[in-house]
Structures are given as structure tokens and as C-alpha cells.
Short mmCIF file of C-alpha atoms in Angstrom, two decimals:
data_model
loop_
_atom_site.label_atom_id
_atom_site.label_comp_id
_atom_site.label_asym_id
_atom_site.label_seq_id
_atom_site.Cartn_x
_atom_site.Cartn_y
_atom_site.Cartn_z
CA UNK A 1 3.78 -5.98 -13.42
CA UNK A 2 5.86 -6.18 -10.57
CA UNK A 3 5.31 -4.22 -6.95
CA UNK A 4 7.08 -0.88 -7.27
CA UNK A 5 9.29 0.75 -4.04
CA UNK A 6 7.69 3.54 -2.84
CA UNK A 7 9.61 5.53 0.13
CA UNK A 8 7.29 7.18 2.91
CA UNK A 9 7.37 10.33 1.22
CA UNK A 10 6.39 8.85 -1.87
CA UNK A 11 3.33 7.72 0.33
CA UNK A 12 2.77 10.34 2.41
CA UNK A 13 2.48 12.23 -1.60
CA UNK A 14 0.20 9.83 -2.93
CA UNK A 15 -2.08 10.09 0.45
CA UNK A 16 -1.88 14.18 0.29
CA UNK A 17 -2.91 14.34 -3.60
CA UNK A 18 -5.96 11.76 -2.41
CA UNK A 19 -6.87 13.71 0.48
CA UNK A 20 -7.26 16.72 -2.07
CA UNK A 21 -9.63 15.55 -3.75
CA UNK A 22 -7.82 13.23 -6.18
CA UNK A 23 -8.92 9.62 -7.31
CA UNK A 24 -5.91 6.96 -7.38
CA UNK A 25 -6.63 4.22 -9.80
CA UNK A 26 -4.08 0.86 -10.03
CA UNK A 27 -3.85 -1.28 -12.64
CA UNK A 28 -2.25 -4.77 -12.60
CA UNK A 29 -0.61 -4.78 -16.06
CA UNK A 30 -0.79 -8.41 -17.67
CA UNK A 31 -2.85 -9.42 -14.83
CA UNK A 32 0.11 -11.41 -13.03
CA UNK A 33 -1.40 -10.61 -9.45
CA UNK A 34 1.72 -9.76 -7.91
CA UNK A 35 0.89 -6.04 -8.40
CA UNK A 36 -2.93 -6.69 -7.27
CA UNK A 37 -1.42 -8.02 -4.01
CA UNK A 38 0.91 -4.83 -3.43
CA UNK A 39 -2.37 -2.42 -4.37
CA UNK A 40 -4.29 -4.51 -1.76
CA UNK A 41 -1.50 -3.55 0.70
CA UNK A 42 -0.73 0.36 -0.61
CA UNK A 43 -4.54 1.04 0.25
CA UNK A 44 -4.10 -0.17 3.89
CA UNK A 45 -1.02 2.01 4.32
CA UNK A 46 -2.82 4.72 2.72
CA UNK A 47 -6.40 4.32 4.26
CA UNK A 48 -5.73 1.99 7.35
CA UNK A 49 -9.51 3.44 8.16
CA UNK A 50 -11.03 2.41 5.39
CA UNK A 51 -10.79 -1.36 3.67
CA UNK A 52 -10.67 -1.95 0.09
CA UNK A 53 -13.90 -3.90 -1.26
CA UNK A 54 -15.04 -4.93 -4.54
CA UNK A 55 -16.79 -2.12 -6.20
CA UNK A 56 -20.83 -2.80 -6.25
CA UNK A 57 -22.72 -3.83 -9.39
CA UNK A 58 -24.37 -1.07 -9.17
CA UNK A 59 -21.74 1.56 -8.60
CA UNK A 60 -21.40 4.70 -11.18
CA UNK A 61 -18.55 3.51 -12.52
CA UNK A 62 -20.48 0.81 -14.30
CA UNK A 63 -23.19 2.82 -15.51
CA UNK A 64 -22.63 7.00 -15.22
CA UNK A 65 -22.27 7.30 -18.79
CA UNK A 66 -22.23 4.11 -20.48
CA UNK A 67 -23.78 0.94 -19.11
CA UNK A 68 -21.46 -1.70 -18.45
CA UNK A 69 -22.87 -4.89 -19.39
CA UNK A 70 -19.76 -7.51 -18.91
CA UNK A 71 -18.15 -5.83 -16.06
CA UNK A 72 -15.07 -6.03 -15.17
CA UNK A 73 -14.16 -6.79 -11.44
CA UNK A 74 -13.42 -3.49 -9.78
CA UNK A 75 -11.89 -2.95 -6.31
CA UNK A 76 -12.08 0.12 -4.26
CA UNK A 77 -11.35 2.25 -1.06
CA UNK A 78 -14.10 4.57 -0.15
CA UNK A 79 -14.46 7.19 2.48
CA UNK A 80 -18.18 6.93 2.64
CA UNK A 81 -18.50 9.94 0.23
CA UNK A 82 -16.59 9.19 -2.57
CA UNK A 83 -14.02 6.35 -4.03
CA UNK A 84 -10.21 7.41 -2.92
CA UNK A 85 -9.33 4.39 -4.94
CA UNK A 86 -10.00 1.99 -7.70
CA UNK A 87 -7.71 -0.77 -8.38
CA UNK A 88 -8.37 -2.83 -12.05
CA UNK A 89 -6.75 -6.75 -10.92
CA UNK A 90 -7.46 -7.62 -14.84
CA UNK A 91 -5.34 -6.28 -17.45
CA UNK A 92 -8.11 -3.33 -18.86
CA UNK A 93 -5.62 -1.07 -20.34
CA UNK A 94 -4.67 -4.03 -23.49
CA UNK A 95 -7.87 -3.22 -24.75
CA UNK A 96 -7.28 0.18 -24.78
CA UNK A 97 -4.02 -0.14 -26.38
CA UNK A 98 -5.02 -2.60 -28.70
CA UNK A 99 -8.22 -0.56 -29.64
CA UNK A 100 -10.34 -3.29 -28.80
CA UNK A 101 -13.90 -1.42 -29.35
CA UNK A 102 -15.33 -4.02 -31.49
CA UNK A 103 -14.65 -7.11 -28.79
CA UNK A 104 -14.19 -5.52 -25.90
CA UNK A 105 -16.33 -2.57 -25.60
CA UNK A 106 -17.83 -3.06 -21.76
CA UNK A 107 -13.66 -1.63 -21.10
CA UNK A 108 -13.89 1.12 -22.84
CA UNK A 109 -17.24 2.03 -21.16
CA UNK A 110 -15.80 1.19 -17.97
CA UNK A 111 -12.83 3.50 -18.55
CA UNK A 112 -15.44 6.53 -19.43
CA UNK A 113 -17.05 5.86 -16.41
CA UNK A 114 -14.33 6.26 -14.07
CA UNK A 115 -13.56 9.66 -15.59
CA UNK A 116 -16.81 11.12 -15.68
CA UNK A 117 -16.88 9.64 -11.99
CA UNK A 118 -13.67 11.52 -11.11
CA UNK A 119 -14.57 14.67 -12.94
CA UNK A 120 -18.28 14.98 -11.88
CA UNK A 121 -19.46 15.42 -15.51
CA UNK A 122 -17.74 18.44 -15.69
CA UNK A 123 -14.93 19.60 -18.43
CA UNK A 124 -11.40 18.74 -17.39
CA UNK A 125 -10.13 21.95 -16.16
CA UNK A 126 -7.11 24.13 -17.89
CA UNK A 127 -4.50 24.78 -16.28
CA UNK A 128 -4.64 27.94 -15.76
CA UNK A 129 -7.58 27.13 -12.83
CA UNK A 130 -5.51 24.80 -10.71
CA UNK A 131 -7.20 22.89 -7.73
CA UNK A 132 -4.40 24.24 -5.35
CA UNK A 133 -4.62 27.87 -3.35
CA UNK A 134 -1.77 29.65 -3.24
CA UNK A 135 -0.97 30.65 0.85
CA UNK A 136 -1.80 34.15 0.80
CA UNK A 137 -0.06 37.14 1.67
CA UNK A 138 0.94 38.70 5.19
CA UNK A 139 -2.21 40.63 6.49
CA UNK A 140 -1.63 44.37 5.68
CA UNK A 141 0.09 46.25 8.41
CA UNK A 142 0.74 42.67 9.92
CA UNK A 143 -1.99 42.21 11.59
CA UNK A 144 -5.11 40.48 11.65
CA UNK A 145 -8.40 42.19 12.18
CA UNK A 146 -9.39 39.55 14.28
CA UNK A 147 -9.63 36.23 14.97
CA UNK A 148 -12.56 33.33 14.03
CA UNK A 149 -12.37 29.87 15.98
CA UNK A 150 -13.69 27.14 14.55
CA UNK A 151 -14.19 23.84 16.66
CA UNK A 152 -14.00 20.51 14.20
CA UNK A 153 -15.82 18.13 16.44
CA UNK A 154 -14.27 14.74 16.83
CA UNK A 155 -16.53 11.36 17.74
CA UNK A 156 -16.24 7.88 17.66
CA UNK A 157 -16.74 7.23 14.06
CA UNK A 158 -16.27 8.78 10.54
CA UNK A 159 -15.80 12.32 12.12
CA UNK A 160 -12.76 13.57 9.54
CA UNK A 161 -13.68 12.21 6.24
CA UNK A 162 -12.31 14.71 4.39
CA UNK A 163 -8.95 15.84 6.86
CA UNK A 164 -7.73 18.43 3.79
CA UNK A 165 -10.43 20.26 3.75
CA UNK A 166 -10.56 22.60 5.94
CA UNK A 167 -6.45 23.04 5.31
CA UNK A 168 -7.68 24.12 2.18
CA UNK A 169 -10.76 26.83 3.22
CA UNK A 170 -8.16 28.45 5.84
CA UNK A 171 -5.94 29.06 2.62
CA UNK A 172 -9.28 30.56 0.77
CA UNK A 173 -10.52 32.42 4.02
CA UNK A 174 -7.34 34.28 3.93
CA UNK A 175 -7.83 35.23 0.55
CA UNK A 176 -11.29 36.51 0.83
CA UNK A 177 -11.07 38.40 4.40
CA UNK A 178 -8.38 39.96 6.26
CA UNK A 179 -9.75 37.72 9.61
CA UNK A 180 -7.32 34.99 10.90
CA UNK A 181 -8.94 31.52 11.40
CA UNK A 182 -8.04 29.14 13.77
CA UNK A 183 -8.80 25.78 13.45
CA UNK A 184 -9.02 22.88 15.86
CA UNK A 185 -9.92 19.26 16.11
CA UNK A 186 -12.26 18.86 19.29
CA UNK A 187 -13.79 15.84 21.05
CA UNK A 188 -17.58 16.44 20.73
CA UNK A 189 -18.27 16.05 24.88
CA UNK A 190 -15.35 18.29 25.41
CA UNK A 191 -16.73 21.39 23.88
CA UNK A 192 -17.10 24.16 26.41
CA UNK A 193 -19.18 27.00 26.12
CA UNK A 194 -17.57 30.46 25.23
CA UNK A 195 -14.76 28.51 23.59
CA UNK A 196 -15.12 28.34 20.15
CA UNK A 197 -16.69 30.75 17.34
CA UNK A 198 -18.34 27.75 15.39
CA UNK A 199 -18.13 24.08 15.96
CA UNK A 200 -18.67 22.56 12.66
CA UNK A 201 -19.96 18.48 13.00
CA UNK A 202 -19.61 16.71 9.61
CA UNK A 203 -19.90 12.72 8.83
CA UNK A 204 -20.76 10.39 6.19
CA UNK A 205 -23.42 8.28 8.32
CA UNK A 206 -25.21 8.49 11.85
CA UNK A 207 -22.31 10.04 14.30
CA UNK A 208 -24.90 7.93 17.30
CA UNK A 209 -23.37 11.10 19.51
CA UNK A 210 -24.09 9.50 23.31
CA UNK A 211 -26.05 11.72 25.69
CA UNK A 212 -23.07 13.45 27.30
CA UNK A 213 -22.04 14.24 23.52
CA UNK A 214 -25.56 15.99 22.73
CA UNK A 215 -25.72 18.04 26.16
CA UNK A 216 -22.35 19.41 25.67
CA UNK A 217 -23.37 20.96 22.24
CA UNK A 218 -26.88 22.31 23.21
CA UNK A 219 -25.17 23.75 26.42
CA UNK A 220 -22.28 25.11 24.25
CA UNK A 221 -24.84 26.56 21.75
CA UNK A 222 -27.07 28.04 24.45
CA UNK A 223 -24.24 30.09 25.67
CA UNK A 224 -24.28 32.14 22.30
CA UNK A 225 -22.07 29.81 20.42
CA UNK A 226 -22.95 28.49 16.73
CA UNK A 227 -23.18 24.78 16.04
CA UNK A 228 -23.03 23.89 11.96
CA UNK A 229 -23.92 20.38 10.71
CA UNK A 230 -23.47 19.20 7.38
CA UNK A 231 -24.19 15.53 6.07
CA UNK A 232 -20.88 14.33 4.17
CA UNK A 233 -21.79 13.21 0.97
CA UNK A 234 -25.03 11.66 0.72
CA UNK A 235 -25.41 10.75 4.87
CA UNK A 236 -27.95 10.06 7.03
CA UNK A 237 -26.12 12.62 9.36
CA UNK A 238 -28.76 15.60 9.03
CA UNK A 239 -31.61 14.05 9.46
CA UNK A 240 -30.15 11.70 12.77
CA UNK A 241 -28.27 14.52 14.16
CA UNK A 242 -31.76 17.08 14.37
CA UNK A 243 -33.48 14.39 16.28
CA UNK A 244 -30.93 13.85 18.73
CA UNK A 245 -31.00 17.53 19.39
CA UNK A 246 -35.16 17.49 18.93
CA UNK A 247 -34.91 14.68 21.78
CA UNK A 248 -32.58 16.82 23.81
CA UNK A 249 -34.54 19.73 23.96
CA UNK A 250 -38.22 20.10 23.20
CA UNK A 251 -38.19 23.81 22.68
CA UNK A 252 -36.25 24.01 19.44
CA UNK A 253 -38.04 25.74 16.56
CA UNK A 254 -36.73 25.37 13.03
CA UNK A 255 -36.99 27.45 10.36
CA UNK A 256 -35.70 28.23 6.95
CA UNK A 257 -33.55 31.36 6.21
CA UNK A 258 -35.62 33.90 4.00
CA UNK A 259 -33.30 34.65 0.86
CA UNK A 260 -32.41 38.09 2.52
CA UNK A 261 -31.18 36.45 5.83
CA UNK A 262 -27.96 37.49 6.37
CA UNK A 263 -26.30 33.92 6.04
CA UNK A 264 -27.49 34.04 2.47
CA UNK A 265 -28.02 37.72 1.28
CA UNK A 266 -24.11 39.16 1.43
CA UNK A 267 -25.28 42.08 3.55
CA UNK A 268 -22.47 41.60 6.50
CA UNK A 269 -19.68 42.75 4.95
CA UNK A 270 -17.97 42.94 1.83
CA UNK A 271 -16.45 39.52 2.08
CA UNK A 272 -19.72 37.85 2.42
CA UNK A 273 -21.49 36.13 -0.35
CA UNK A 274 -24.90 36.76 -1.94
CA UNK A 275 -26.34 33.21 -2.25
CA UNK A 276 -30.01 33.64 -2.65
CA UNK A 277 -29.97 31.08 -5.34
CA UNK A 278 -28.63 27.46 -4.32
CA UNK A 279 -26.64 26.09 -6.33
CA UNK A 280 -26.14 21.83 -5.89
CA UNK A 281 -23.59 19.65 -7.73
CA UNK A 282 -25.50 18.55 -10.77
CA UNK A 283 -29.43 18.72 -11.73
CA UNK A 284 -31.30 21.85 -11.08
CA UNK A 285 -31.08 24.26 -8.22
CA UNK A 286 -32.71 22.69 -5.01
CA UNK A 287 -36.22 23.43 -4.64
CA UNK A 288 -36.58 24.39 -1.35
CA UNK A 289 -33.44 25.57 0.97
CA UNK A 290 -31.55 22.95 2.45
CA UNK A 291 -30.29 24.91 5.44
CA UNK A 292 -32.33 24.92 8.37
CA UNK A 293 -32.19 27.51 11.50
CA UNK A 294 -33.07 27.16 15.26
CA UNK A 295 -32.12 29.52 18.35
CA UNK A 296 -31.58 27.79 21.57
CA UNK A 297 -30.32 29.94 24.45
CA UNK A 298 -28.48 32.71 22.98
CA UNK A 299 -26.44 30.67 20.16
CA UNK A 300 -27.68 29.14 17.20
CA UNK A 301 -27.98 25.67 14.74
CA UNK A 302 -27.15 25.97 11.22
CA UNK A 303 -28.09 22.64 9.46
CA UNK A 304 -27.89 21.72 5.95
CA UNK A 305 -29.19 18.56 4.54
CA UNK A 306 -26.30 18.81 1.52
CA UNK A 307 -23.29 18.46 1.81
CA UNK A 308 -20.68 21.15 2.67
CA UNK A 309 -17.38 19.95 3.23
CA UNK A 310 -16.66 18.18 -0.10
CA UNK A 311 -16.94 21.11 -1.87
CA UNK A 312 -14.50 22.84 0.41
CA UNK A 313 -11.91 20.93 -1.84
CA UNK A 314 -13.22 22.80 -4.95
CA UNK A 315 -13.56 19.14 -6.71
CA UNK A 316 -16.78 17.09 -8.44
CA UNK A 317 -16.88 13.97 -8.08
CA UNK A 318 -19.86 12.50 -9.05
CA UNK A 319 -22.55 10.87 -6.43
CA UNK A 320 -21.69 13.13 -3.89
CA UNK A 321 -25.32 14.96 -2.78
CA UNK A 322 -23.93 18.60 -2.31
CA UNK A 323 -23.64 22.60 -3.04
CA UNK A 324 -21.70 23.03 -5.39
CA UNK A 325 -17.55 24.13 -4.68
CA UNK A 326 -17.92 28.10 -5.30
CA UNK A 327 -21.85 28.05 -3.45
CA UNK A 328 -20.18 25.85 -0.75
CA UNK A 329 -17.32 27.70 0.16
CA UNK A 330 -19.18 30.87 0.43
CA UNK A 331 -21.73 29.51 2.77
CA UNK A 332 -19.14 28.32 5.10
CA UNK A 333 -17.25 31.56 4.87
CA UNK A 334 -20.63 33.32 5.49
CA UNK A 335 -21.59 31.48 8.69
CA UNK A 336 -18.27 32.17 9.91
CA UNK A 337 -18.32 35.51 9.47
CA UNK A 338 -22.21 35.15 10.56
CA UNK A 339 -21.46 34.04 13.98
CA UNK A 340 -18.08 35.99 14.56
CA UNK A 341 -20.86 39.09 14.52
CA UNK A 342 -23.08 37.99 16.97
CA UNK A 343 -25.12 35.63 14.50
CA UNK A 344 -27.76 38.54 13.96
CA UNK A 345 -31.28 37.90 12.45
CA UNK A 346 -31.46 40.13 10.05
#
């Protein structure tokens, strides 16, 4: 009913469990108001970067499973790729508890909704496959066989929509190769050639990189350095971000990667992953490969129309137009280890 008192921690909890890959939902119980108006201010302390709107008529959560016909108002804080948080200002859950199905039905429907939404469809999963990765052990002998760089590349606008991500892949790289990975957080016109391994750009709508911005990555990538670009959720990103660099330079060639390339086919090493077959967060397999391929200089473009960094959390949520966790998390791992050998053809 009332606003609850939270301590920073208790914040800074609630904001890592989000940031995971969690949905928070509020509910104003009774429908007073006074908790509506401390939900209002809990999402600005959580996501001062993104503001908390009323939830479109035609979002999924009226209409993924069940249709909604008498909806109820929604509010919610969205990164651009998914909801971080719905807040219910009307009193929802009295229907629930009062099993309301004959009068009150569009609630019930709603409530489905917002699961499916959070789960992607999918069954809940046990607990014996957690979300979290365990930090994994000390490399054998103590040391590392070497050492990956990866450049996150920073620009005015959505750059970071997912910040845990990558916390989370280091975690799973660790597990999967006996490489160490750095990982740093780099403004976009400050990336020098020779510097970094890969320099991943990600976003959840056109990053409008200035010219400055787009010289500094072809002249990094011409150097023999490996620029990936992934849309973040269901972006224009891709598709803005190729004709920048088309505009930029007139001799790139794209192609798509032949399913025994070895970004797709396993053959590097052990650790890499056979992905011949893509595999996309619901509907059937993708009929024709997302990832596109073009050689400037001496260095290399990797771009996929899906997106790739969602499913570095290992989570579903619905809407999000993307491989799926497992096919994701291998094809990062496998241009990594791609590019850390020389990014060879074949």
C-alpha cells in the first residue's frame, strides 16, 4: 500500500537482478497511489536513462497469448530491447485472489501475458539450470594461454543497453577456453589501430556515429583489427551502421560466410562451436544467414542483422529479434577466438 524503505544496496540488488536479465513488475495494492508514486520514483533511481511510459496498446503484454480486450493501464521502463519494468497503478492482483475469471477475465489474460513476455514462451526453468555462471577456476598451471581484447565501443546514445552482459560471457569464456579476456568500454573515435582484438558496437537504434567516429573504425579495421556489429533487439542499427561504413569506403565487398567458414564450422579449435544451422529466438531457423563479412585493409567486419548481446544473458524474453542464448554465445566466443588467430578465411 504504502512506499517501502529500500537502502542502496537493496537498490543497487534490485538494479543487478534487472540488468541480468530479470523483469521487475510493481503493483499498487488497493490502488491508493501512494505506492504508484514511489514506483514512478524507484524506476528513475533504477533507470535514470530510461523514463517510465505507459505501456502501448499494442504491446505483447496485451496480446502474446491472450488478447486483452479491457486493458488495464500498464506502465513501463524499457531499454529499447526489452521491458526492465512494469508497474500495475490498479489493484490487478484482487482479481486474482478473488478468482475473478468470470468478471474480470481481461486480468487474468493480462497476467499470462506478462509471463509468457518474461519467459519468451519457453518452460520456466528448474533449478537445477540456474541463469547465474559460477566464476570459474584458476587457469591450470596459473596461467593463461593468452590473452583476447575486446573493445566495447561507447557513443553518444544507447551504446550499453545491456551493461551485464558481457560480465556474464567473460564468466562463460572462462569456462569454455583456457584464454583470458579483457574487456573494456571505449569511446568509438578513440579506437586506435593495433589496440584491441575485437571492438564489438551494439545499440538498440541508429548509433548516427559522426564522421570522425566512422574513420576511426575503418582505419582501426584496416590495420588487421576485427570490428563486430550487432543490432540490440530488434534495431535499426545493422542496416544504418553498413551504410555509414558503405559511405566511408566504396571498396567494401560483403559476403555471407559459407556454412564451413571458420566463424561457423568449429574447425579452430576445440573450444569453437559448430553453428552451421542458425538458430533464432522463436519461429523457424532463419532462412538465409544473418551475418555478413567484408575485408577492408587487413582486418575484417562481422555484421549480424540479429541480435547478439541479449542472448549473452542466457534469457528469452519475448519480442526481442535474436539467436538464440546457446547459438549466441557461441558465435561471439567464435569470432573472438576467430580474430585472436588472425581472422583466417578458411
Amino acid at each position: 500500500h504504502q512506499a517501502p524503505r529500500l537502502k542502496d544496496e537493496d537498490l543497487d540488488q534490485i538494479r543487478f537482478y534487472v540488468e541480468a536479465g530479470g523483469l521487475l513488475v510493481t503493483h499498487d495494492d488497493a490502488g491508493g497511489g501512494a505506492f504508484t508514486r514511489w514506483a514512478e520514483t524507484l524506476a528513475k533511481r533504477l533507470f535514470p536513462d530510461y523514463p517510465m511510459e505507459a505501456l502501448p496498446q499494442d504491446s505483447p503484454v496485451y496480446s502474446l497469448v491472450a488478447s486483452v480486450k479491457d486493458k488495464p493501464p500498464l506502465r513501463g521502463v524499457s531499454n529499447g530491447a526489452r521491458l526492465l519494468m512494469v508497474h500495475m497503478p490498479v489493484d490487478i492482483s484482487a482479481a486474482w485472489q478473488g478468482r475473478m475469471e468470470g468478471t474480470k477475465q481481461n486480468l487474468f489474460d493480462t497476467g499470462v501475458n506478462l509471463f509468457a513476455y518474461a519467459t519468451g514462451k519457453q518452460d520456466p526453468r528448474t533449478r537445477t539450470r540456474p541463469f547465474a555462471l559460477q566464476p570459474p577456476p584458476p587457469p591450470a598451471g596459473g596461467q593463461f594461454s593468452g590473452t583476447v581484447r575486446l573493445a566495447r565501443l561507447r557513443y553518444v546514445g544507447n551504446w550499453d543497453p545491456e551493461p551485464a552482459a558481457f560480465g556474464r560471457f567473460r564468466r562463460y569464456w572462462r569456462w569454455e577456453t583456457d584464454a583470458n579476456l579483457e574487456v573494456d568500454d571505449v569511446p568509438a573515435a578513440s579506437l586506435k589501430p593495433g589496440t584491441y582484438t575485437v571492438a564489438h558496437l551494439t545499440g538498440t537504434d541508429d548509433p548516427h556515429l559522426d564522421a570522425q567516429q566512422v574513420d576511426a573504425l575503418v582505419k582501426y579495421v584496416e590495420a588487421g583489427g576485427v570490428l563486430f556489429v550487432d543490432p540490440c533487439g530488434n534495431s535499426r542499427l545493422a542496416k544504418s551502421m553498413r551504410a555509414a561504413l558503405d559511405a566511408r569506403s566504396a571498396k567494401i565487398k560483403w559476403f555471407e560466410p559459407s556454412p564451413g567458414h571458420p566463424l561457423l564450422s568449429g574447425s579452430m579449435s576445440a573450444a569453437a562451436d559448430g553453428l552451421t544451422r542458425v538458430k533464432v529466438r522463436s519461429g523457424p531457423p532463419a532462412a538465409k544467414s544473418p551475418l555478413h563479412l567484408a575485408r577492408i585493409g587487413r582486418g575484417w567486419i562481422v555484421l549480424s542483422d540479429l541480435d547478439a548481446v541479449s542472448g549473452l544473458l542466457d534469457t528469452r524474453t519475448w519480442g526481442i529479434a535474436g539467436y538464440d542464448p546457446a547459438y549466441a554465445q557461441g558465435l561471439v566466443k567464435n569470432v573472438l577466438l576467430w580474430a585472436a588467430k588472425g581472422a583466417p578465411s578458411d
